[in-house]
Coordinates of C-alpha atoms and ligand atoms in Angstrom, one line a residue:
Chain J
M237 CA -230.9 -24.6 17.2
L238 CA -231.3 -27.9 19.0
K239 CA -233.2 -27.7 22.2
L240 CA -233.7 -29.6 25.4
V241 CA -237.4 -30.2 26.0
K242 CA -237.3 -30.2 29.8
A243 CA -236.8 -26.4 29.6
E244 CA -239.8 -24.2 29.9
A245 CA -243.5 -25.0 29.3
G246 CA -245.2 -23.3 26.4
S247 CA -244.7 -23.6 22.7
P248 CA -241.4 -25.0 21.8
P249 CA -239.1 -22.7 19.8
P250 CA -239.3 -23.4 16.0
V251 CA -236.6 -25.8 15.0
R252 CA -234.5 -24.6 12.1
R253 CA -232.6 -27.3 10.3
P254 CA -230.1 -26.8 7.5
S255 CA -231.8 -27.3 4.2
R256 CA -231.6 -30.7 2.5
L257 CA -229.4 -29.2 -0.2
L258 CA -226.9 -27.7 2.2
R259 CA -226.8 -31.0 4.2
L260 CA -226.1 -32.9 1.0
L261 CA -223.5 -30.3 -0.1
S262 CA -221.8 -30.5 3.3
R263 CA -221.1 -34.2 2.9
P264 CA -217.4 -34.4 2.8
E265 CA -217.3 -36.2 -0.5
V266 CA -219.1 -33.6 -2.5
G267 CA -216.3 -31.1 -2.9
P268 CA -213.9 -33.7 -4.2
L269 CA -216.5 -35.2 -6.5
I270 CA -217.3 -31.9 -8.1
L271 CA -213.6 -31.2 -8.5
L272 CA -213.0 -34.6 -10.2
V273 CA -215.9 -34.1 -12.6
L274 CA -214.8 -30.6 -13.5
E275 CA -211.3 -31.8 -14.1
L276 CA -212.2 -34.7 -16.3
S277 CA -214.5 -32.5 -18.4
A278 CA -212.0 -29.8 -18.8
F279 CA -209.2 -32.1 -19.9
G280 CA -211.6 -34.1 -22.0
T281 CA -212.7 -31.0 -23.8
I282 CA -209.2 -29.7 -24.5
R283 CA -207.8 -33.1 -25.5
P284 CA -210.6 -35.6 -26.5
L285 CA -207.9 -38.4 -26.4
Y286 CA -207.7 -37.8 -22.7
L287 CA -210.9 -39.9 -22.2
S288 CA -209.9 -42.6 -24.6
P289 CA -209.7 -46.2 -23.3
F290 CA -206.0 -46.2 -24.0
N291 CA -205.3 -43.2 -21.9
I292 CA -207.7 -44.2 -19.1
S293 CA -206.0 -47.6 -19.0
N294 CA -202.6 -46.0 -18.8
V295 CA -203.6 -43.7 -16.0
L296 CA -205.2 -46.5 -14.0
D297 CA -202.0 -48.6 -14.0
F298 CA -200.1 -46.4 -11.6
T299 CA -203.1 -44.8 -10.0
V300 CA -204.3 -47.9 -8.3
E301 CA -200.8 -48.7 -7.1
L302 CA -200.6 -45.4 -5.2
G303 CA -204.2 -45.8 -4.3
L304 CA -203.4 -49.1 -2.5
I305 CA -201.2 -47.1 -0.2
A306 CA -203.7 -44.2 0.2
L307 CA -206.5 -46.4 1.3
P308 CA -205.0 -47.7 4.6
T309 CA -203.3 -44.3 5.1
T310 CA -206.8 -42.9 5.3
L311 CA -207.7 -45.1 8.2
L312 CA -204.4 -44.3 9.9
M313 CA -204.9 -40.6 9.5
I314 CA -208.5 -40.8 10.8
A315 CA -207.0 -42.5 13.8
G316 CA -204.8 -39.4 14.2
E317 CA -201.4 -40.7 12.9
F318 CA -199.2 -40.3 9.8
D319 CA -196.9 -42.6 8.0
L320 CA -194.1 -40.9 6.1
S321 CA -192.3 -44.2 5.5
V322 CA -194.7 -45.7 2.9
G323 CA -192.6 -44.5 -0.1
S324 CA -189.5 -46.1 1.3
V325 CA -191.3 -49.3 2.1
F326 CA -192.6 -49.3 -1.5
G327 CA -189.1 -49.2 -2.9
F328 CA -187.5 -51.4 -0.3
S329 CA -190.0 -54.2 -0.6
A330 CA -189.6 -54.6 -4.3
V331 CA -185.8 -54.8 -4.0
L332 CA -186.0 -57.1 -1.0
M333 CA -188.2 -59.6 -2.8
W334 CA -186.2 -59.6 -6.0
T335 CA -182.9 -59.8 -4.1
L336 CA -184.1 -62.8 -2.1
F337 CA -185.4 -64.5 -5.3
N338 CA -182.3 -63.7 -7.4
S339 CA -180.0 -65.0 -4.7
G340 CA -181.6 -68.4 -5.2
A341 CA -182.3 -68.7 -1.5
T342 CA -186.1 -68.7 -1.9
S343 CA -188.8 -69.2 -4.4
L344 CA -190.7 -66.1 -5.6
G345 CA -193.7 -67.0 -3.5
L346 CA -191.6 -67.4 -0.3
A347 CA -189.8 -64.2 -1.1
F348 CA -193.1 -62.4 -1.4
V349 CA -194.3 -63.8 2.0
I350 CA -191.0 -62.9 3.7
T351 CA -191.2 -59.4 2.3
L352 CA -194.7 -58.8 3.5
A353 CA -193.7 -60.0 6.9
V354 CA -190.7 -57.7 7.0
A355 CA -193.0 -54.8 6.0
G356 CA -195.4 -55.8 8.7
G357 CA -192.4 -55.6 11.1
I358 CA -191.6 -52.1 9.9
G359 CA -195.3 -51.2 10.6
L360 CA -195.0 -52.7 14.1
I361 CA -191.9 -50.7 14.8
N362 CA -193.6 -47.5 13.7
G363 CA -196.6 -48.4 15.9
W364 CA -194.6 -49.4 18.8
F365 CA -192.6 -46.1 18.9
V366 CA -195.8 -44.1 18.5
T367 CA -198.0 -45.9 21.0
Q368 CA -195.5 -47.2 23.6
V369 CA -192.6 -44.7 23.5
R370 CA -195.2 -41.9 22.6
V371 CA -193.2 -40.1 20.0
S372 CA -195.2 -38.3 17.4
S373 CA -195.8 -40.4 14.3
F374 CA -194.4 -37.6 12.2
L375 CA -191.0 -38.0 13.7
V376 CA -191.1 -41.8 14.1
T377 CA -191.9 -42.4 10.4
L378 CA -189.5 -39.7 9.3
G379 CA -186.9 -41.9 11.0
T380 CA -188.1 -45.1 9.4
L381 CA -188.3 -43.4 6.0
L382 CA -184.6 -42.8 6.2
V383 CA -183.7 -46.2 7.7
V384 CA -185.7 -48.2 5.2
R385 CA -184.5 -46.2 2.2
G386 CA -181.0 -46.6 3.5
A387 CA -181.5 -50.3 3.8
A388 CA -182.8 -50.5 0.2
L389 CA -179.8 -48.6 -1.0
Y390 CA -177.3 -50.6 1.1
L391 CA -178.9 -54.0 0.1
T392 CA -178.5 -53.2 -3.6
Q393 CA -175.4 -51.0 -3.4
G394 CA -177.6 -48.5 -5.2
F395 CA -178.2 -50.6 -8.3
P396 CA -181.6 -51.6 -9.7
Q397 CA -182.3 -55.3 -9.2
R398 CA -182.7 -57.8 -12.0
T399 CA -186.4 -58.6 -12.3
W400 CA -187.0 -61.8 -13.9
S401 CA -189.6 -61.9 -16.6
A402 CA -193.0 -62.4 -14.9
A403 CA -194.4 -64.6 -17.5
G404 CA -195.7 -67.9 -16.2
S405 CA -195.5 -67.1 -12.5
R406 CA -198.8 -67.6 -10.7
L407 CA -197.9 -64.9 -8.2
A408 CA -197.1 -62.4 -10.9
A409 CA -200.4 -63.2 -12.6
V410 CA -202.4 -62.8 -9.5
L411 CA -200.7 -59.5 -8.5
A412 CA -200.2 -57.8 -11.7
G413 CA -201.6 -59.9 -14.6
E414 CA -203.0 -58.1 -17.6
I415 CA -206.7 -58.3 -18.4
H416 CA -208.4 -57.0 -21.5
I417 CA -211.9 -55.7 -21.1
G418 CA -213.1 -54.4 -24.5
R419 CA -210.7 -51.8 -25.5
F420 CA -209.4 -51.3 -22.0
H421 CA -206.3 -53.2 -20.8
V422 CA -206.0 -53.2 -17.1
Y423 CA -203.9 -55.0 -14.5
M424 CA -205.0 -57.2 -11.7
S425 CA -203.9 -54.4 -9.3
L426 CA -207.1 -52.6 -10.3
F427 CA -209.1 -55.6 -8.9
W428 CA -207.1 -55.6 -5.7
F429 CA -207.5 -51.8 -5.3
I430 CA -211.3 -52.2 -5.7
V431 CA -211.3 -55.1 -3.1
A432 CA -209.3 -53.0 -0.7
A433 CA -211.5 -50.0 -1.1
I434 CA -214.7 -52.0 -0.5
V435 CA -213.2 -53.8 2.5
L436 CA -211.8 -50.7 4.2
H437 CA -214.9 -48.7 3.5
Y438 CA -216.9 -51.5 5.2
V439 CA -214.5 -51.6 8.1
L440 CA -214.7 -47.8 8.6
A441 CA -218.4 -47.4 8.3
E442 CA -219.9 -50.6 9.5
T443 CA -217.7 -52.2 12.1
K444 CA -216.8 -51.8 15.7
A445 CA -213.2 -51.4 14.6
G446 CA -214.3 -48.5 12.4
N447 CA -215.9 -46.8 15.4
W448 CA -212.7 -47.3 17.4
I449 CA -210.6 -45.9 14.6
Q450 CA -212.6 -42.7 14.4
A451 CA -212.8 -42.4 18.2
A452 CA -209.0 -42.9 18.5
G453 CA -208.4 -39.9 16.3
G454 CA -211.3 -37.8 17.5
N455 CA -210.8 -37.9 21.2
P456 CA -208.2 -40.5 22.3
G457 CA -208.8 -39.6 26.0
S458 CA -212.5 -40.4 26.0
A459 CA -212.0 -43.4 23.7
L460 CA -209.5 -44.8 26.3
A461 CA -212.0 -44.1 29.1
R462 CA -214.6 -46.1 27.2
G463 CA -212.3 -49.1 27.2
V464 CA -211.3 -48.6 23.5
N465 CA -207.8 -50.1 23.0
V466 CA -206.4 -47.0 21.2
G467 CA -202.8 -48.3 21.1
R468 CA -203.7 -51.6 19.5
T469 CA -206.0 -50.0 17.0
K470 CA -203.2 -47.7 15.8
M471 CA -200.7 -50.5 15.8
V472 CA -202.9 -52.6 13.5
L473 CA -203.3 -49.6 11.2
F474 CA -199.5 -49.0 11.0
V475 CA -198.9 -52.7 10.1
L476 CA -201.7 -52.7 7.5
T477 CA -200.4 -49.5 5.9
A478 CA -196.8 -50.8 5.7
M479 CA -198.0 -54.2 4.3
L480 CA -200.1 -52.6 1.6
A481 CA -197.3 -50.2 0.7
A482 CA -195.1 -53.3 0.3
A483 CA -197.8 -55.1 -1.8
S484 CA -198.0 -51.9 -3.9
G485 CA -194.3 -51.7 -4.4
I486 CA -194.0 -55.4 -5.4
T487 CA -197.0 -55.1 -7.8
S488 CA -195.4 -52.1 -9.4
S489 CA -192.1 -53.8 -9.8
I490 CA -193.7 -56.8 -11.6
R491 CA -195.7 -54.5 -13.9
T492 CA -192.8 -52.3 -14.9
S493 CA -190.2 -55.1 -14.7
A494 CA -188.0 -52.9 -12.6
A495 CA -186.9 -52.9 -8.9
N496 CA -185.0 -49.7 -8.2
P497 CA -183.9 -48.9 -4.7
N498 CA -184.9 -45.3 -5.2
S499 CA -188.4 -45.9 -6.4
G500 CA -191.3 -44.6 -4.2
T501 CA -189.3 -41.5 -3.2
G502 CA -191.8 -38.8 -2.4
Y503 CA -194.9 -41.0 -2.6
E504 CA -195.6 -40.4 1.1
L505 CA -196.5 -36.8 0.4
E506 CA -198.6 -37.6 -2.7
V507 CA -200.5 -40.2 -0.7
I508 CA -201.1 -37.8 2.2
A509 CA -202.2 -35.2 -0.4
M510 CA -204.7 -37.7 -1.9
V511 CA -206.2 -38.4 1.6
V512 CA -206.4 -34.8 2.5
I513 CA -208.0 -33.8 -0.8
G514 CA -210.5 -36.5 -0.2
G515 CA -211.7 -34.7 2.9
T516 CA -209.9 -36.5 5.8
A517 CA -209.1 -34.2 8.6
L518 CA -205.4 -33.7 9.2
T519 CA -206.1 -33.7 12.9
G520 CA -207.9 -37.0 12.8
G521 CA -211.3 -38.2 13.7
R522 CA -213.0 -37.6 10.4
G523 CA -212.7 -38.9 6.9
T524 CA -214.0 -41.5 4.4
I525 CA -212.7 -44.1 2.0
I526 CA -215.0 -42.7 -0.8
G527 CA -213.4 -39.3 -0.4
T528 CA -209.9 -40.8 -0.6
V529 CA -210.8 -42.8 -3.8
L530 CA -211.9 -39.4 -5.3
G531 CA -208.7 -37.8 -4.0
I532 CA -206.6 -40.5 -5.7
F533 CA -208.3 -40.0 -9.0
I534 CA -208.2 -36.2 -8.8
L535 CA -204.4 -36.2 -8.4
R536 CA -203.5 -38.9 -10.9
S537 CA -205.9 -37.8 -13.6
M538 CA -204.6 -34.3 -13.2
H539 CA -201.1 -35.5 -13.7
S540 CA -202.0 -37.2 -16.9
G541 CA -204.1 -34.3 -18.1
L542 CA -201.4 -31.8 -17.5
V543 CA -198.9 -33.9 -19.4
M544 CA -201.4 -34.3 -22.3
I545 CA -202.1 -30.6 -22.6
G546 CA -198.3 -29.9 -22.7
V547 CA -197.7 -28.6 -19.2
P548 CA -194.2 -29.8 -18.2
G549 CA -194.4 -32.7 -15.8
L550 CA -192.2 -30.8 -13.4
A551 CA -195.0 -28.3 -12.9
Y552 CA -197.3 -31.0 -11.5
E553 CA -196.5 -30.1 -7.9
I554 CA -197.6 -26.6 -8.3
F555 CA -201.1 -27.8 -9.1
V556 CA -201.1 -30.4 -6.4
G557 CA -200.2 -27.7 -3.9
A558 CA -202.8 -25.4 -5.2
I559 CA -205.5 -28.0 -5.1
I560 CA -204.6 -29.0 -1.5
L561 CA -204.9 -25.3 -0.5
A562 CA -208.3 -25.0 -2.1
M563 CA -209.7 -28.2 -0.6
V564 CA -208.4 -27.4 2.9
A565 CA -210.0 -24.0 2.6
L566 CA -213.2 -25.6 1.5
Q567 CA -213.2 -28.0 4.4
A568 CA -212.5 -25.2 6.9
W569 CA -215.4 -23.2 5.4
L570 CA -217.8 -26.2 5.6
D571 CA -216.7 -26.8 9.2
R572 CA -217.4 -23.3 10.2
R573 CA -220.7 -23.5 8.4
Q574 CA -221.7 -26.6 10.3
Q575 CA -220.7 -25.1 13.6
A576 CA -222.8 -22.1 13.0
E577 CA -225.8 -24.2 12.0
G578 CA -225.3 -26.6 15.0
Chain G
M189 CA -225.0 -57.0 52.0
A190 CA -222.9 -54.0 52.7
E191 CA -224.8 -50.8 53.4
E192 CA -222.6 -48.9 51.0
L193 CA -222.2 -49.3 47.3
V194 CA -218.6 -47.9 47.3
R195 CA -216.2 -47.4 50.1
M196 CA -212.8 -45.9 49.8
E197 CA -210.5 -46.5 52.8
H198 CA -207.3 -44.7 53.8
I199 CA -206.7 -43.4 50.3
S200 CA -203.5 -41.3 49.9
K201 CA -202.2 -40.0 46.6
F202 CA -198.8 -38.4 45.8
Y203 CA -198.1 -36.7 42.5
G204 CA -194.3 -36.9 42.8
R205 CA -193.7 -35.0 46.1
V206 CA -197.0 -33.2 46.1
Q207 CA -199.5 -35.0 48.4
A208 CA -203.0 -34.5 46.8
L209 CA -204.9 -36.8 49.2
R210 CA -204.1 -37.8 52.8
D211 CA -205.8 -40.9 54.3
I212 CA -209.2 -40.3 52.9
T213 CA -212.0 -42.6 54.0
V214 CA -215.4 -42.0 52.5
G215 CA -218.4 -44.0 51.1
V216 CA -221.4 -43.7 48.9
R217 CA -224.6 -45.5 49.9
Y218 CA -227.1 -47.2 47.6
Q219 CA -229.4 -44.7 45.7
E220 CA -227.6 -41.7 47.2
I221 CA -226.4 -38.5 45.6
V222 CA -223.2 -37.3 47.4
G223 CA -222.0 -33.8 46.8
L224 CA -218.3 -33.5 46.9
L225 CA -217.2 -30.0 47.7
G226 CA -213.9 -28.3 48.3
D227 CA -211.8 -25.4 47.2
N228 CA -209.7 -25.5 44.1
G229 CA -206.9 -28.0 44.6
A230 CA -208.6 -29.7 47.5
G231 CA -208.3 -33.0 45.8
K232 CA -211.8 -33.6 44.5
S233 CA -210.9 -34.5 41.0
T234 CA -208.0 -36.7 42.2
L235 CA -210.3 -38.7 44.4
I236 CA -212.8 -39.4 41.7
K237 CA -210.1 -40.1 39.2
I238 CA -208.9 -42.9 41.5
L239 CA -212.5 -44.3 41.5
S240 CA -212.7 -44.1 37.8
G241 CA -209.3 -45.7 37.1
V242 CA -207.7 -42.6 35.6
V243 CA -205.0 -42.5 38.2
Q244 CA -204.1 -45.0 40.9
A245 CA -203.9 -44.3 44.6
T246 CA -200.5 -44.4 46.2
S247 CA -202.1 -46.4 49.1
G248 CA -205.5 -47.3 50.3
E249 CA -208.3 -49.6 49.3
I250 CA -211.6 -49.5 47.4
F251 CA -214.6 -51.7 48.2
L252 CA -217.6 -52.3 46.0
H253 CA -220.6 -53.9 47.7
G254 CA -218.3 -54.6 50.6
R255 CA -215.8 -56.5 48.5
K256 CA -212.3 -55.3 47.7
A257 CA -212.1 -54.0 44.2
D258 CA -209.0 -53.6 42.0
I259 CA -209.5 -50.6 39.8
R260 CA -206.4 -50.0 37.7
T261 CA -207.8 -48.7 34.4
T262 CA -210.8 -46.8 33.2
A263 CA -212.0 -50.0 31.6
D264 CA -211.9 -51.7 35.0
A265 CA -214.0 -49.0 36.4
I266 CA -216.6 -49.2 33.7
A267 CA -216.7 -52.9 34.0
S268 CA -217.3 -52.5 37.7
G269 CA -220.3 -50.2 37.0
I270 CA -218.6 -46.9 37.6
E271 CA -219.3 -44.2 34.9
T272 CA -217.6 -40.9 35.0
I273 CA -218.9 -37.8 33.2
Y274 CA -216.4 -35.0 32.8
Q275 CA -217.4 -31.8 31.2
D276 CA -217.1 -32.4 27.5
S277 CA -214.2 -34.8 27.5
A278 CA -216.3 -37.9 27.8
L279 CA -217.6 -37.8 24.2
V280 CA -216.0 -37.9 20.8
P281 CA -217.2 -34.7 19.0
Q282 CA -216.8 -36.1 15.5
L283 CA -218.9 -39.2 16.1
S284 CA -222.7 -39.4 16.2
I285 CA -224.8 -39.6 19.3
T286 CA -225.4 -43.3 18.6
R287 CA -221.8 -44.1 18.0
N288 CA -220.8 -42.3 21.2
L289 CA -223.4 -44.0 23.3
F290 CA -222.1 -47.4 22.3
L291 CA -218.4 -46.6 22.0
G292 CA -216.4 -49.4 23.5
R293 CA -219.4 -51.7 23.8
E294 CA -220.8 -51.8 20.3
P295 CA -223.3 -54.6 19.8
I296 CA -222.2 -57.0 17.0
K297 CA -224.7 -58.4 14.6
G298 CA -224.3 -61.6 12.7
F299 CA -221.0 -63.5 12.1
R300 CA -218.6 -62.3 14.8
L301 CA -215.6 -62.2 12.5
F302 CA -217.3 -59.6 10.3
N303 CA -217.4 -57.3 13.4
R304 CA -220.5 -55.5 12.0
M305 CA -222.3 -53.2 14.4
D306 CA -226.0 -53.7 15.0
H307 CA -227.0 -50.3 13.6
A308 CA -230.7 -50.9 13.9
L309 CA -230.5 -51.8 17.6
M310 CA -228.2 -49.0 18.3
D311 CA -230.3 -46.4 16.7
Q312 CA -233.5 -47.6 18.3
A313 CA -231.8 -47.6 21.8
A314 CA -230.4 -44.2 21.2
R315 CA -233.8 -42.7 20.3
A316 CA -235.4 -44.2 23.4
L317 CA -232.6 -43.0 25.6
L318 CA -232.7 -39.4 24.3
L319 CA -236.4 -39.4 25.2
K320 CA -235.7 -40.9 28.6
V321 CA -233.3 -38.2 29.6
G322 CA -235.6 -35.6 28.3
V323 CA -234.1 -34.6 24.9
T324 CA -236.7 -34.1 22.2
K325 CA -236.8 -36.5 19.3
D326 CA -236.0 -33.5 17.1
I327 CA -232.3 -34.5 17.5
P328 CA -231.7 -37.5 15.2
P329 CA -229.3 -40.0 16.9
A330 CA -227.1 -39.7 13.8
T331 CA -226.2 -36.1 14.8
A332 CA -222.6 -35.5 15.5
I333 CA -221.8 -34.5 19.1
S334 CA -220.1 -31.3 17.8
A335 CA -223.5 -30.0 16.7
L336 CA -224.9 -30.3 20.3
S337 CA -225.0 -27.7 23.1
G338 CA -223.2 -28.3 26.3
G339 CA -226.3 -29.4 28.1
E340 CA -227.3 -31.9 25.4
R341 CA -223.8 -33.3 25.6
Q342 CA -224.2 -33.9 29.3
A343 CA -227.5 -35.5 28.5
V344 CA -225.9 -37.9 26.1
A345 CA -223.2 -38.8 28.6
I346 CA -225.8 -39.4 31.3
A347 CA -228.0 -41.4 28.9
R348 CA -225.0 -43.7 28.3
A349 CA -224.5 -44.2 32.0
L350 CA -228.2 -45.1 32.5
Y351 CA -228.2 -47.5 29.5
F352 CA -225.3 -49.5 30.7
D353 CA -226.8 -49.6 34.2
S354 CA -223.8 -48.1 35.9
E355 CA -224.3 -48.4 39.6
L356 CA -222.3 -45.3 40.4
I357 CA -222.4 -42.2 38.1
I358 CA -219.7 -39.6 38.8
L359 CA -220.1 -36.1 37.5
D360 CA -217.2 -33.7 37.8
E361 CA -218.3 -30.2 37.3
P362 CA -221.1 -31.1 34.9
T363 CA -222.8 -27.7 35.1
N364 CA -219.8 -25.6 34.2
N365 CA -220.5 -23.3 31.2
L366 CA -224.2 -24.3 31.1
G367 CA -227.1 -21.9 30.9
V368 CA -229.8 -21.8 33.6
A369 CA -232.3 -24.1 31.8
E370 CA -229.7 -26.5 30.8
T371 CA -228.2 -26.6 34.3
R372 CA -231.7 -27.4 35.6
S373 CA -232.0 -30.2 33.1
V374 CA -228.7 -31.7 34.1
L375 CA -229.6 -31.6 37.8
N376 CA -232.9 -33.3 36.8
F377 CA -231.1 -36.1 35.0
V378 CA -229.1 -36.6 38.2
R379 CA -232.2 -36.8 40.3
N380 CA -233.8 -39.2 37.8
A381 CA -230.7 -41.4 37.9
R382 CA -231.0 -41.7 41.7
D383 CA -234.7 -42.3 41.5
S384 CA -234.2 -45.2 39.1
G385 CA -231.7 -46.8 41.5
H386 CA -228.3 -45.3 40.7
S387 CA -225.9 -43.7 43.1
C388 CA -224.1 -40.4 42.1
I389 CA -221.2 -38.3 43.1
L390 CA -221.6 -34.7 42.1
I391 CA -218.8 -32.2 42.0
A392 CA -219.9 -28.7 41.2
H393 CA -218.4 -25.2 41.7
N394 CA -221.7 -23.7 42.3
I395 CA -222.8 -24.7 45.9
H396 CA -226.4 -23.8 45.1
H397 CA -226.6 -26.5 42.4
V398 CA -225.2 -29.0 44.8
F399 CA -227.7 -28.1 47.5
Q400 CA -230.6 -28.6 45.1
V401 CA -230.0 -32.2 44.5
V402 CA -227.7 -34.0 46.9
D403 CA -228.6 -36.2 49.8
R404 CA -225.3 -35.7 51.6
I405 CA -222.3 -33.4 51.4
V406 CA -218.7 -34.4 51.8
V407 CA -216.1 -31.6 52.1
L408 CA -212.4 -31.9 51.3
R409 CA -209.8 -29.4 52.3
H410 CA -206.1 -29.8 51.5
G411 CA -206.5 -33.4 50.7
T412 CA -208.3 -34.5 53.8
V413 CA -212.0 -35.1 54.6
V414 CA -213.2 -32.3 57.0
A415 CA -216.9 -33.2 56.9
D416 CA -218.6 -36.3 55.5
D417 CA -222.1 -36.2 56.7
I418 CA -223.6 -32.8 56.0
D419 CA -227.3 -32.9 55.5
P420 CA -228.2 -30.1 53.0
R421 CA -231.7 -29.8 54.5
K422 CA -230.4 -29.1 57.9
T423 CA -227.4 -27.0 57.1
S424 CA -227.1 -23.5 55.6
I425 CA -225.0 -22.7 52.6
E426 CA -223.0 -20.2 54.6
E427 CA -222.0 -22.8 57.1
V428 CA -220.9 -25.2 54.4
E429 CA -218.9 -22.4 52.8
R430 CA -217.2 -21.8 56.1
I431 CA -216.3 -25.5 56.3
I432 CA -214.9 -25.4 52.7
T433 CA -212.6 -22.4 53.3
G434 CA -211.7 -23.5 56.8
P435 CA -210.7 -21.4 59.8
D436 CA -208.6 -18.4 58.8
A437 CA -206.1 -18.5 61.5
A438 CA -205.8 -21.1 64.3
E439 CA -208.3 -23.9 65.2
P440 CA -207.8 -27.5 64.2
Ligands
ADP866 N1 -201.5 -34.6 37.3 C1 -201.0 -34.0 38.4 N2 -199.7 -33.8 38.7 C2 -199.3 -33.1 39.7 N3 -200.1 -32.6 40.7 C3 -201.4 -32.7 40.5 C4 -202.0 -33.4 39.3 N4 -203.3 -33.3 39.4 C5 -203.6 -32.6 40.5 N5 -202.5 -32.3 41.2 C6 -202.4 -31.5 42.4 O1 -203.2 -32.2 43.4 C7 -203.9 -31.4 44.2 C8 -205.4 -31.7 44.0 O2 -205.9 -31.4 42.7 P1 -207.3 -31.7 42.2 O3 -207.6 -33.1 42.6 O4 -207.4 -31.4 40.8 O5 -208.2 -30.7 43.0 P2 -209.7 -30.2 42.8 O6 -210.3 -31.0 41.7 O7 -210.3 -30.3 44.1 O8 -209.5 -28.8 42.4 C9 -203.6 -30.0 43.7 O9 -202.6 -29.5 44.6 C10 -203.0 -30.2 42.3 O10 -202.1 -29.2 42.0
MG867 MG1 -211.2 -30.5 39.8

């Protein structure tokens, strides 16, 4: 359809472009958006309470905590890598911080900083194995998933950690303080989630770093040839993902007043599901933060909706799996569509 | 000033025990298109990969403008003004034309820490470049590379080399898989590049394509230079083909 002009003299062939509607529809965020709207209206119709401020507030609590992991994971996956260790880092960080604090060795603030640094170290280790030793991130982070979970269990001997009442702590208020807006009660984590989404969207869409992230996953060979530091780009993303997973785990432990060495188990798959449902290519190179935000809400509001209409919580995964299959099929179809048009 | 832009001296390359290049000495003059010919496995790609920093020579030296150059990485090569255009692999298919043109050298606007790309400047430059290399303005610079034809992709890659004023543009098999009209366009881009002051090394399977544009032909056989000053205007294609395949039996 697109033509070089140098070709032959004479009238140029008529240029056929995809219709405006089709171009709009083939934006990667459209599928997820439609899905979310359908889902909210369906559950809202069956159970009007579903859309009540009370329920929305409840859903948001945990949604934004998982979302805080899904956001950096999006960038990592666009750069062509996975992180399966985020669920373990989530659980480990909370118990590490509370163990440090409970032992009396550090203040809560210092424990928080040390924990974030340790999480950053885990990210560095992931990134180092992937970029320097050149092992697939799937295998590397499967390894750290086990090591970090094992460390959390060993550190606590398998017991939940005492979490001290958060009242009065500045750190707790900043991370997980409660706010009332009208009839909604939300936590500070919502604010941090929004900040993270805006910043990471900006990074991906507007900055040089964003260009590098997409190039690193799209065609690492040519990115390297252009002087893009693919290794360092991925390294930074592994560190960022691990640190936000830690922040999420800590925030969650303050909100629920529980630090359990097993918490976060299985989150890695739910997070990857959110990112994929949001339209990020599993093969890297393509994806958006807006899509992931939609993917986050699709999965968590579905969870709440299913519980409210009386579907057993254990059946949740059936629906997650079905939606992943549907979205992946939709993406594949749009891709083929675009190829044919292009 | 040296009479040659690039000179490679006594270059040898081993891949493990396999010797791909033996004591190659060859140069490219200013504003010259050199055709690099040779059978499959003759060492053409290896030679230009050494120039573009993809692999390193086992021994030998490279000179740019008569000064010794140390090209260890692709970034070194680009910084020294050497652009390499492989078929397809030079671009990121998911990214737009604009983003590909500036990949690795994105102009930053405003406060540096914010790292924000200068989208306006990039788009404007991309539009101008597409016109310069002969692509209609019907292709918006925001189009993803994956939506372009093979010839258009080559055009984008060449546009990038022109924009960053690379002194040497290396094209390894740029006309493979292209149609007749697109091949002609690509060869035209190469000619334009030379006429606007760049030097080129062109590797192509199709000898006819090479004959149409190059100023001089260098032939490699089994990793050695067997001819380095063939004038395509004074030599027949058949003769060059004989040099490429070499003597069947004896003869040095
Ligand atoms: N990465 C590599 N590892 C081992 N041998 C290689 C490699 N690349 C090329 N060779 C060998 O080096 C020789 C020259 O190859 P190449 O430069 O690709 O030739 P051409 O581009 O002229 O076809 C061949 O014998 C080839 O098998
Ligand atoms: Mg070759």
